[in-house]
PDB file of C-alpha atoms in Angstrom:
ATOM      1  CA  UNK A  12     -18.047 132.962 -45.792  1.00 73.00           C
ATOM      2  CA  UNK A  13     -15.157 132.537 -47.868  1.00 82.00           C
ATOM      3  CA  UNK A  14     -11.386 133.819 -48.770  1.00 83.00           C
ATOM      4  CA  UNK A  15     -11.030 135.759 -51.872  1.00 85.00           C
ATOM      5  CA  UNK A  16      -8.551 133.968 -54.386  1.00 88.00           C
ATOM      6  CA  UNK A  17      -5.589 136.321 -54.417  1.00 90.00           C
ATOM      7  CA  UNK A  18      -2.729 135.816 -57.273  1.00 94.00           C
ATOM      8  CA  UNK A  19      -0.206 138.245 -57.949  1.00 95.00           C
ATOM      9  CA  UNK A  20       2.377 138.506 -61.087  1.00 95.00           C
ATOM     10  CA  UNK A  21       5.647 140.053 -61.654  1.00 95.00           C
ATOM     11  CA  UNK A  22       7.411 141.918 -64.902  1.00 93.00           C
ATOM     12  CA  UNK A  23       4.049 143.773 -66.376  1.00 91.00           C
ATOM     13  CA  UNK A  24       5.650 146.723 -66.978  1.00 93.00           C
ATOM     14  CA  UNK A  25       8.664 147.718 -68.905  1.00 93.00           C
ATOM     15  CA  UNK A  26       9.620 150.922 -68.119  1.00 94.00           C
ATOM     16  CA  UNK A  27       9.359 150.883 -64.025  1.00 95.00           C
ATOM     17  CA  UNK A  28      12.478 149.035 -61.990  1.00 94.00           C
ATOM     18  CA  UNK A  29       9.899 146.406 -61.035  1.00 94.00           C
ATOM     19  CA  UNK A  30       6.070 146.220 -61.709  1.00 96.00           C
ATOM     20  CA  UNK A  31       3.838 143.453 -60.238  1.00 96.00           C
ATOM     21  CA  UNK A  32      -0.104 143.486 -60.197  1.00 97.00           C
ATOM     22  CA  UNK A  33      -2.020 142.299 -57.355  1.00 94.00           C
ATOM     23  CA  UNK A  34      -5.391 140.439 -57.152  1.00 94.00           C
ATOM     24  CA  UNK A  35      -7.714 139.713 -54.775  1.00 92.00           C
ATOM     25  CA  UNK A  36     -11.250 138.328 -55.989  1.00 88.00           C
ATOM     26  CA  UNK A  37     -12.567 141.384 -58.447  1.00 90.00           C
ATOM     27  CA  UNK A  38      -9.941 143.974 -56.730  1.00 93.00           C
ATOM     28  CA  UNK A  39      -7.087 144.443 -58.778  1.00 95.00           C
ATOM     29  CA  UNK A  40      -3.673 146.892 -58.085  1.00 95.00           C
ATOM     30  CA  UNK A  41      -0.873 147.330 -60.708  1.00 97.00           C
ATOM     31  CA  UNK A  42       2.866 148.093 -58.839  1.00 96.00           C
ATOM     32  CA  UNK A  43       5.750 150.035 -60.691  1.00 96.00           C
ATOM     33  CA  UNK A  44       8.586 150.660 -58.358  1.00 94.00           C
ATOM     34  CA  UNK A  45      11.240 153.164 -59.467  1.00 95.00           C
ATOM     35  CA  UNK A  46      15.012 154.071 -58.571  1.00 88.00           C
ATOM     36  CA  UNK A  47      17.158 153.973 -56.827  1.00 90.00           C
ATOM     37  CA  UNK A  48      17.526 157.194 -57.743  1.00 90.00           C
ATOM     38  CA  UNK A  49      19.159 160.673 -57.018  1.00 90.00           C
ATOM     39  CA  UNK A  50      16.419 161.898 -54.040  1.00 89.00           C
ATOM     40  CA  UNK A  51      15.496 165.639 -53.500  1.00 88.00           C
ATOM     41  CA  UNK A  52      17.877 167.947 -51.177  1.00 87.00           C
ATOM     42  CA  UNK A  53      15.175 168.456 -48.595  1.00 87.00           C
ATOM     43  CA  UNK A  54      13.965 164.927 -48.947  1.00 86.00           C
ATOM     44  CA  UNK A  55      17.490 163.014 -48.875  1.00 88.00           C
ATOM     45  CA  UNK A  56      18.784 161.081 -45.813  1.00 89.00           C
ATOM     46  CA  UNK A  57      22.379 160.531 -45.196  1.00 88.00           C
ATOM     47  CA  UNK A  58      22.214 156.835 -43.744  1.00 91.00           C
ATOM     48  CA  UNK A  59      19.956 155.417 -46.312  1.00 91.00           C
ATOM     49  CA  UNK A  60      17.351 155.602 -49.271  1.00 91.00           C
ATOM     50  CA  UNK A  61      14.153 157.739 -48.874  1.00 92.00           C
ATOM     51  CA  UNK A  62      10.773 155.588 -50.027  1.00 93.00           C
ATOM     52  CA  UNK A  63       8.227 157.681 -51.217  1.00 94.00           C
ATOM     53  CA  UNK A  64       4.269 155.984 -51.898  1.00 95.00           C
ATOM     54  CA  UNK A  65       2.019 157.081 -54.352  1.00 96.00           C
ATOM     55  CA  UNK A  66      -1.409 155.252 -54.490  1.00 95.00           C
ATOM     56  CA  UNK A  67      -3.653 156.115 -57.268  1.00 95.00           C
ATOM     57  CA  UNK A  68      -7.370 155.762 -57.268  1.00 93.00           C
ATOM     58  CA  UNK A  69      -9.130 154.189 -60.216  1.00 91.00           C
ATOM     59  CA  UNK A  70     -10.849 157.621 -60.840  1.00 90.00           C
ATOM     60  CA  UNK A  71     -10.602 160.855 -59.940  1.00 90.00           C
ATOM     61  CA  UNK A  72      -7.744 162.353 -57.778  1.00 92.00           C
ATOM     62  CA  UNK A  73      -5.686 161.293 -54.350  1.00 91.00           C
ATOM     63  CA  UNK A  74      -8.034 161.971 -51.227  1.00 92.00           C
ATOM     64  CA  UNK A  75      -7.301 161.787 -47.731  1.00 95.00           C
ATOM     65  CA  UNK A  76      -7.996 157.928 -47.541  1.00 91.00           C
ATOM     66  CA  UNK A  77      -5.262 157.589 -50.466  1.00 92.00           C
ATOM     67  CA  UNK A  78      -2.748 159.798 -48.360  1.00 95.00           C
ATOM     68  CA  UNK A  79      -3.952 157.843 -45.498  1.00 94.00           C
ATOM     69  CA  UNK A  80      -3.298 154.191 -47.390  1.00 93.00           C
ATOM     70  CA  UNK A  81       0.279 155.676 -48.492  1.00 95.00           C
ATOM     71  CA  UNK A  82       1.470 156.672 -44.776  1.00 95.00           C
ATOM     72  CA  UNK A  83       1.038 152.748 -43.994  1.00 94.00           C
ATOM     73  CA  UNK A  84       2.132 151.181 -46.915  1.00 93.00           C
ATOM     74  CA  UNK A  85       5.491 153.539 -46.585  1.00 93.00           C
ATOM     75  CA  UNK A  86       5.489 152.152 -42.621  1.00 93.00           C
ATOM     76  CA  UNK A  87       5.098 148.541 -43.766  1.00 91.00           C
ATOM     77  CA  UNK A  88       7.013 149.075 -46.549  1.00 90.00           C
ATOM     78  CA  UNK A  89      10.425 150.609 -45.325  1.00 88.00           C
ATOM     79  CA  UNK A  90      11.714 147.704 -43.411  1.00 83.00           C
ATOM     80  CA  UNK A  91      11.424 145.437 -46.335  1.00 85.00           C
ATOM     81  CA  UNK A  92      13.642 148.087 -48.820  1.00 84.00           C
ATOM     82  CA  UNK A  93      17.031 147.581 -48.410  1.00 85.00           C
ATOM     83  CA  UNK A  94      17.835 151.909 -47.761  1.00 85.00           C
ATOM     84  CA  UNK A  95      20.875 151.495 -45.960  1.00 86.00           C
ATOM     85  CA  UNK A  96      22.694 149.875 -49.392  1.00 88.00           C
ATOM     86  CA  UNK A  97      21.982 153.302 -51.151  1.00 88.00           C
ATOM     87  CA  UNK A  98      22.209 156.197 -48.887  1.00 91.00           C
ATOM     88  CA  UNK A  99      21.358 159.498 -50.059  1.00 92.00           C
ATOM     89  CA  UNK A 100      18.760 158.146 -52.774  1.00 93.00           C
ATOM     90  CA  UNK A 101      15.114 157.867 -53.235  1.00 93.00           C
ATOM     91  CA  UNK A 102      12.929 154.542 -54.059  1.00 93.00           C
ATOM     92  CA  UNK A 103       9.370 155.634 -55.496  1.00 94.00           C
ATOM     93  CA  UNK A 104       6.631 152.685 -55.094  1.00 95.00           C
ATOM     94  CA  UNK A 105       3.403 153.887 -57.502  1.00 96.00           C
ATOM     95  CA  UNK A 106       0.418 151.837 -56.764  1.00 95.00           C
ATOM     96  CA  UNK A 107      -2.754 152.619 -59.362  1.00 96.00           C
ATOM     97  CA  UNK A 108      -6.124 151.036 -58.041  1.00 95.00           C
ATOM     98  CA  UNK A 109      -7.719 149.408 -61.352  1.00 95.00           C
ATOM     99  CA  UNK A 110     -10.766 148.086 -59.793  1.00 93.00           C
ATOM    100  CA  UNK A 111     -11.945 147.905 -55.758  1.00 89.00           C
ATOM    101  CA  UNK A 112     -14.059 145.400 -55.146  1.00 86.00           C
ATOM    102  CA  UNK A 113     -13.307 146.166 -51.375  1.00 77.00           C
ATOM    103  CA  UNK A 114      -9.923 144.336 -50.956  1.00 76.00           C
ATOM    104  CA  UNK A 115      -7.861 147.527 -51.393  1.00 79.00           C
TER     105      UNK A 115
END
C-alpha cells in the first residue's frame, strides 16, 4: 500500500478571486473562489461574511453526496475565511470534480 502523490497549484484561473487545482494520484479538482461580495438579504449575516460551497460533479448534476460533500467543506471551511473582516458579504468557493479516481 501506498500514498497517492498529491500536488496542488495556484492562479489557473483568471476571472475567479482565487483558483487553485488539486491533485491526488488520477483525482483531480479545479477551485475558483469568488467575492467578497454583496450577499443576499435572507442570506446576509451582520457579524461577518456568509461562505457558500458549490461542488460540481464531473458529469451530470449535484446529488445528495455533492450537497452532502458541500455541508463539510463549508464546516471545515468557515474557520479558515476571515468573515468577521467583511460583515454583511458573501464568499462563494466553486469546486468542479474533473476526474475521481476515488480521492474526492
Amino acid at each position: 500500500c501506498c500514498l497517492r502523490p498529491f500536488s496542488c497549484e495556484q492562479g489557473l484561473l483568471s476571472r475567479p478571486d482565487g483558483s487553485a487545482a488539486f491533485l491526488q494520484g488520477d483525482t483531480s479538482v479545479l477551485a475558483g473562489l469568488y467575492g467578497p461580495t454583496e450577499a443576499k438579504a435572507s442570506r446576509e449575516q451582520p457579524d461577518k461574511a456568509t461562505l457558500e460551497v458549490l461542488l460540481r460533479p464531473k458529469t451530470g448534476l449535484p446529488g445528495v453526496l455533492e450537497r452532502s460533500r458541500e455541508q463539510l467543506l463549508r464546516q471545515s471551511c468557515q474557520e479558515v475565511v476571515l468573515g468577521g473582516l467583511h460583515p454583511r458579504t458573501s464568499v462563494t468557493l466553486v469546486l468542479q470534480v474533473l476526474n475521481d479516481a476515488g480521492s474526492v
